[in-house]
XYZ file of C-alpha atoms in Angstrom:
367
model
C -4.633 26.419 -46.504
C -6.271 28.936 -44.537
C -6.580 28.128 -41.124
C -10.008 27.960 -39.266
C -10.748 30.153 -36.334
C -12.631 28.371 -33.055
C -14.038 29.440 -30.099
C -14.923 27.031 -27.296
C -18.158 27.710 -25.012
C -17.998 25.511 -22.048
C -14.684 25.234 -19.985
C -15.515 22.788 -17.590
C -13.637 19.232 -17.260
C -13.507 17.781 -20.623
C -12.501 21.164 -22.382
C -8.823 21.008 -21.517
C -8.404 18.070 -24.078
C -10.152 19.707 -26.574
C -7.586 22.773 -25.615
C -4.550 21.061 -25.590
C -5.054 19.287 -28.972
C -6.672 21.959 -31.167
C -3.758 23.770 -31.010
C -1.565 20.881 -32.536
C -3.548 20.933 -35.817
C -2.588 22.624 -38.607
C -5.733 23.880 -39.828
C -7.212 25.420 -36.393
C -6.608 28.004 -34.520
C -8.345 28.409 -31.203
C -8.771 31.935 -30.770
C -11.027 32.200 -27.622
C -13.273 30.482 -24.814
C -16.452 31.813 -22.726
C -18.148 29.883 -20.161
C -21.465 31.305 -17.544
C -18.380 31.052 -15.179
C -16.075 33.894 -15.995
C -13.415 32.805 -13.706
C -13.210 29.362 -14.978
C -12.596 30.316 -18.507
C -10.126 32.759 -17.528
C -8.342 29.672 -15.676
C -8.614 27.421 -18.516
C -7.372 30.725 -21.258
C -4.335 31.110 -18.761
C -3.899 27.335 -18.929
C -3.526 26.724 -22.129
C -2.710 30.271 -23.629
C -5.916 31.130 -25.078
C -5.773 34.876 -26.253
C -9.259 35.768 -25.463
C -11.627 34.870 -22.940
C -15.262 36.060 -23.403
C -18.944 36.007 -22.182
C -20.669 34.013 -24.627
C -22.370 36.635 -26.125
C -18.903 38.308 -27.327
C -17.609 34.695 -28.702
C -20.867 34.641 -31.253
C -20.346 38.577 -32.302
C -16.619 38.339 -32.605
C -16.692 38.212 -36.934
C -13.379 36.204 -37.434
C -14.358 33.065 -35.379
C -16.129 30.877 -37.920
C -16.374 27.465 -35.678
C -18.028 27.386 -32.000
C -17.140 24.201 -30.257
C -19.654 23.668 -27.905
C -18.667 21.892 -24.749
C -21.538 23.023 -22.853
C -23.218 20.065 -20.206
C -26.088 17.941 -22.529
C -28.944 19.940 -21.162
C -27.735 23.063 -23.225
C -26.349 21.759 -26.017
C -29.463 21.989 -28.488
C -29.951 26.059 -27.084
C -25.850 26.998 -27.334
C -26.012 25.201 -30.457
C -28.938 26.840 -32.097
C -27.406 30.445 -30.845
C -24.165 29.618 -32.651
C -26.139 28.773 -35.799
C -28.359 31.950 -35.630
C -24.858 34.024 -35.394
C -23.871 32.630 -38.675
C -20.886 30.002 -37.069
C -20.460 26.596 -38.110
C -20.765 24.278 -34.941
C -19.327 21.209 -33.385
C -21.129 19.665 -30.218
C -19.600 17.373 -27.646
C -22.480 14.354 -27.487
C -25.268 14.191 -27.594
C -26.170 16.336 -30.277
C -29.134 17.189 -28.012
C -31.001 15.772 -25.284
C -34.098 15.014 -27.716
C -34.472 14.119 -30.809
C -36.868 17.326 -31.558
C -33.963 19.069 -30.834
C -31.703 17.194 -32.813
C -33.868 17.953 -35.809
C -34.176 21.382 -34.840
C -30.661 21.949 -34.843
C -29.793 20.402 -38.528
C -32.495 22.066 -39.932
C -31.542 25.504 -38.705
C -28.031 24.608 -40.108
C -29.464 23.797 -43.228
C -31.453 26.848 -43.845
C -28.625 29.023 -43.073
C -25.818 26.663 -45.242
C -23.857 25.952 -41.975
C -22.080 22.553 -40.773
C -22.837 20.985 -37.940
C -20.455 18.196 -36.395
C -20.640 16.324 -32.878
C -18.899 14.098 -31.131
C -17.939 11.138 -30.273
C -14.941 11.158 -32.779
C -13.384 8.562 -31.339
C -14.054 6.145 -34.296
C -11.325 8.453 -36.320
C -8.546 6.849 -34.434
C -6.250 4.154 -35.117
C -8.596 1.290 -33.141
C -11.277 1.704 -35.131
C -9.623 2.336 -38.586
C -7.914 -0.575 -38.168
C -10.620 -2.782 -37.710
C -12.914 -0.867 -40.265
C -9.432 -1.558 -42.831
C -9.559 -5.725 -41.852
C -13.645 -5.343 -42.505
C -12.854 -3.479 -45.975
C -10.455 -5.588 -46.622
C -12.449 -8.698 -46.039
C -10.239 -10.489 -43.549
C -13.552 -11.765 -41.867
C -15.843 -11.855 -44.373
C -19.523 -10.169 -44.805
C -19.899 -9.033 -41.179
C -23.199 -10.872 -39.956
C -23.454 -10.185 -36.347
C -22.005 -8.300 -33.029
C -22.037 -8.349 -29.760
C -20.991 -4.769 -27.625
C -20.859 -4.344 -23.662
C -19.980 -1.173 -21.531
C -20.668 -2.351 -18.178
C -19.482 -0.553 -15.545
C -20.694 0.808 -11.450
C -21.637 4.405 -12.654
C -20.036 7.956 -11.875
C -20.710 9.083 -8.172
C -17.563 7.076 -6.821
C -14.872 9.526 -8.762
C -16.731 12.507 -10.690
C -17.429 15.728 -8.391
C -20.470 15.923 -9.543
C -22.573 13.167 -10.802
C -26.062 14.353 -10.546
C -26.941 14.488 -14.825
C -25.875 11.579 -15.401
C -28.738 9.845 -13.323
C -30.862 12.735 -14.256
C -32.975 13.198 -17.780
C -30.438 13.115 -20.843
C -28.275 10.843 -18.813
C -28.114 7.329 -17.736
C -25.060 5.083 -19.249
C -27.080 5.013 -23.034
C -26.781 8.664 -23.141
C -23.731 8.576 -21.507
C -21.633 6.396 -23.212
C -24.212 4.966 -25.925
C -23.001 7.151 -28.468
C -19.281 5.565 -28.660
C -20.703 1.895 -28.976
C -23.172 3.336 -32.105
C -21.243 5.601 -33.308
C -18.607 2.406 -33.874
C -21.044 0.037 -34.846
C -22.333 2.842 -37.422
C -18.947 3.272 -39.007
C -17.884 -0.524 -38.835
C -21.343 -1.732 -40.299
C -23.424 0.789 -41.938
C -26.896 2.814 -40.693
C -29.079 1.139 -38.525
C -32.375 0.377 -39.785
C -34.449 -1.040 -36.391
C -34.091 -1.384 -32.593
C -35.599 -3.834 -29.959
C -34.592 -2.776 -26.682
C -35.510 -2.789 -22.364
C -34.534 -1.056 -19.682
C -34.654 -0.907 -16.236
C -32.377 -0.040 -12.945
C -30.710 -1.079 -9.605
C -31.741 1.536 -7.583
C -33.906 4.470 -6.973
C -30.844 6.498 -5.335
C -27.125 6.733 -5.491
C -24.851 7.927 -2.647
C -21.837 10.236 -4.053
C -18.926 8.628 -2.765
C -16.339 11.340 -4.736
C -14.547 14.240 -2.767
C -16.406 17.804 -2.456
C -20.136 16.020 -2.260
C -19.411 12.792 -0.733
C -22.241 10.837 1.186
C -25.185 13.174 -1.052
C -27.703 10.796 -2.119
C -28.753 11.094 -6.013
C -32.286 10.576 -7.257
C -31.809 8.048 -9.757
C -34.534 9.422 -12.405
C -33.797 7.306 -15.728
C -32.786 4.014 -16.209
C -29.292 2.559 -15.340
C -29.418 -0.753 -17.432
C -30.204 -0.531 -21.324
C -30.454 -3.446 -23.288
C -31.466 -4.335 -26.731
C -30.864 -5.372 -30.194
C -29.662 -3.739 -34.182
C -30.722 -4.575 -36.979
C -29.238 -2.533 -39.347
C -29.797 -1.863 -43.004
C -26.643 -4.203 -44.359
C -28.612 -6.992 -42.506
C -25.877 -7.405 -40.012
C -27.424 -8.143 -36.121
C -26.068 -6.198 -32.994
C -26.513 -6.859 -29.697
C -25.461 -3.561 -27.347
C -25.829 -3.448 -23.399
C -24.698 -0.252 -21.734
C -25.533 -0.294 -17.720
C -24.569 1.604 -14.682
C -25.447 -1.441 -12.308
C -22.636 -3.895 -13.101
C -21.297 -3.905 -9.342
C -18.900 -6.169 -9.260
C -17.202 -5.191 -12.895
C -17.060 -7.429 -16.328
C -14.496 -8.920 -18.333
C -16.819 -9.035 -21.616
C -14.904 -6.986 -24.348
C -15.943 -3.649 -25.716
C -16.940 -4.545 -28.992
C -16.643 -7.823 -31.261
C -17.654 -8.219 -34.978
C -18.765 -11.662 -36.786
C -18.070 -12.388 -40.291
C -18.531 -15.345 -42.353
C -14.889 -16.330 -42.628
C -13.781 -14.782 -39.088
C -14.250 -12.615 -35.432
C -12.986 -9.324 -35.150
C -12.141 -8.025 -31.652
C -12.391 -4.143 -31.635
C -10.985 -1.992 -28.312
C -12.886 0.458 -26.072
C -14.565 2.864 -28.696
C -14.283 5.393 -25.510
C -10.286 5.706 -26.720
C -8.707 6.599 -29.828
C -6.257 3.463 -29.709
C -5.949 -0.213 -28.121
C -5.639 -3.904 -29.119
C -7.249 -4.830 -32.698
C -7.246 -8.760 -33.031
C -8.700 -11.179 -35.180
C -9.300 -14.975 -36.018
C -10.714 -16.691 -39.103
C -12.397 -19.905 -39.407
C -10.511 -22.763 -37.863
C -8.020 -21.057 -36.081
C -7.592 -21.406 -32.317
C -5.439 -18.266 -31.619
C -5.637 -14.997 -32.174
C -3.915 -12.731 -34.379
C -3.118 -9.155 -33.339
C -2.890 -6.243 -35.877
C -0.759 -3.605 -36.049
C -3.007 0.059 -35.444
C -2.285 2.028 -38.898
C -0.598 4.871 -38.398
C -2.657 7.662 -37.139
C -3.719 8.551 -33.939
C -4.206 5.742 -30.901
C -3.905 8.282 -27.914
C -7.003 10.902 -26.734
C -7.203 13.492 -29.396
C -10.396 14.895 -29.097
C -10.435 17.911 -31.077
C -10.067 15.857 -34.032
C -13.775 16.102 -34.847
C -13.573 20.307 -35.618
C -10.112 19.900 -37.731
C -11.730 17.220 -40.240
C -14.729 19.831 -39.713
C -12.635 22.682 -40.493
C -10.648 20.811 -43.772
C -14.248 20.024 -45.198
C -15.265 23.742 -44.430
C -11.820 24.753 -46.600
C -12.063 22.125 -49.341
C -16.318 21.268 -49.635
C -15.751 17.861 -48.960
C -18.280 15.687 -46.347
C -16.626 16.090 -42.623
C -17.161 12.491 -40.854
C -18.026 12.901 -37.434
C -21.462 15.010 -39.294
C -24.063 16.001 -37.640
C -26.348 13.513 -39.676
C -24.078 10.520 -37.752
C -25.011 12.087 -34.895
C -28.667 12.503 -35.475
C -29.288 8.697 -36.480
C -27.030 7.711 -33.137
C -29.778 9.843 -31.161
C -32.157 8.384 -32.455
C -31.259 5.448 -31.850
C -30.655 6.223 -28.567
C -34.004 7.174 -27.669
C -35.204 4.448 -29.870
C -34.010 1.641 -27.068
C -36.260 3.713 -24.841
C -38.987 3.592 -26.698
C -38.946 0.025 -27.813
C -38.390 -0.746 -24.034
C -41.693 1.335 -23.083
C -44.033 0.181 -25.561
C -42.809 -3.104 -25.952
C -42.654 -3.133 -29.635
C -39.294 -2.621 -32.358
C -38.468 1.014 -33.135
C -38.157 1.669 -36.499
C -35.730 4.169 -37.288
C -36.373 7.032 -39.539
C -33.349 8.804 -40.159
C -30.127 7.320 -42.105
C -26.394 8.266 -42.328
C -23.555 7.687 -44.438
C -20.693 5.554 -43.482
C -18.147 8.267 -42.750
C -15.033 8.322 -44.997
C -11.558 6.385 -43.631
C -9.081 8.578 -43.153
C -6.255 8.496 -45.508
C -3.104 6.674 -44.869
C 0.536 8.520 -45.343
C -0.711 11.915 -44.372
C 1.478 14.814 -41.587
C 0.901 14.429 -37.952
C -2.106 16.807 -37.227
C -3.190 16.934 -40.605
C -6.121 15.493 -41.988
C -5.923 16.178 -45.748
């Protein structure tokens, strides 16, 4: 199968793991990178052995690049994706697909009009942890899933991130930061979402940066930092999801638990690819730790673009699809809309559950 040439736009903090892993997947040829800061692009290219350092315009004009991996900041996701689509490139974008639903729809509509593919992070649901949990559900180990709980509880990012301001500006907050991982995992395990009831709040009107470089600077908090609610899935299952930057003493609650008619399943942190999968069936007092399926249990960001490249060559659907990402984007906004209106939010979009990864493949191949 012919390799697919890809170029990365956005050479910030997360780009390193993409650059490393894109060169491991046999389907991908990482040919170029670009950034608004040419020095940063040159530094990453030298570090990861990327042949070409481009401006954004040059990368979009290169006729050999088929997929653009868009790793810009969330506020620029839609604009860069639309430019890439207009240039005839398929696009894989870091989460979220876009900041607003309107922007997300424009991206999907542009791709449809051009006959191009759109994919989006998170791709962590393709890791061995969630794939193992999915196999247990499909094998009926816990019976029919009827409910779930999921928790992402922390104190925010100003104590470690060098530039944490965007986490507290429009498009930030715990739901838009980490919600994509949890919601995408829940859709993979339980199917599409039908309706959402949410409530939001914030503990502080300003945060003080304590990380290096900007220590002591104040950040205004413009968005909710505690988002809680309930989701009903088309399958009938009901899930509770809480995402928060306001849990200052930490928490020991499990990331995700699925409750079925025959037992309970504990799912690892959906921000990771591996982790511990445990289940306990009716009447048992001890948990069973399930060995992970062969696959990707380390940080394998880049598997999403690789899967999309295989789809491009074979014609099959790609798993981390634009439709899935838009469904998750709508659900994230649904928590806020429901809270603001004090009403249930009925989802307008839907999506299919991504197909499980096949077993028995050679490392860094997906078909």
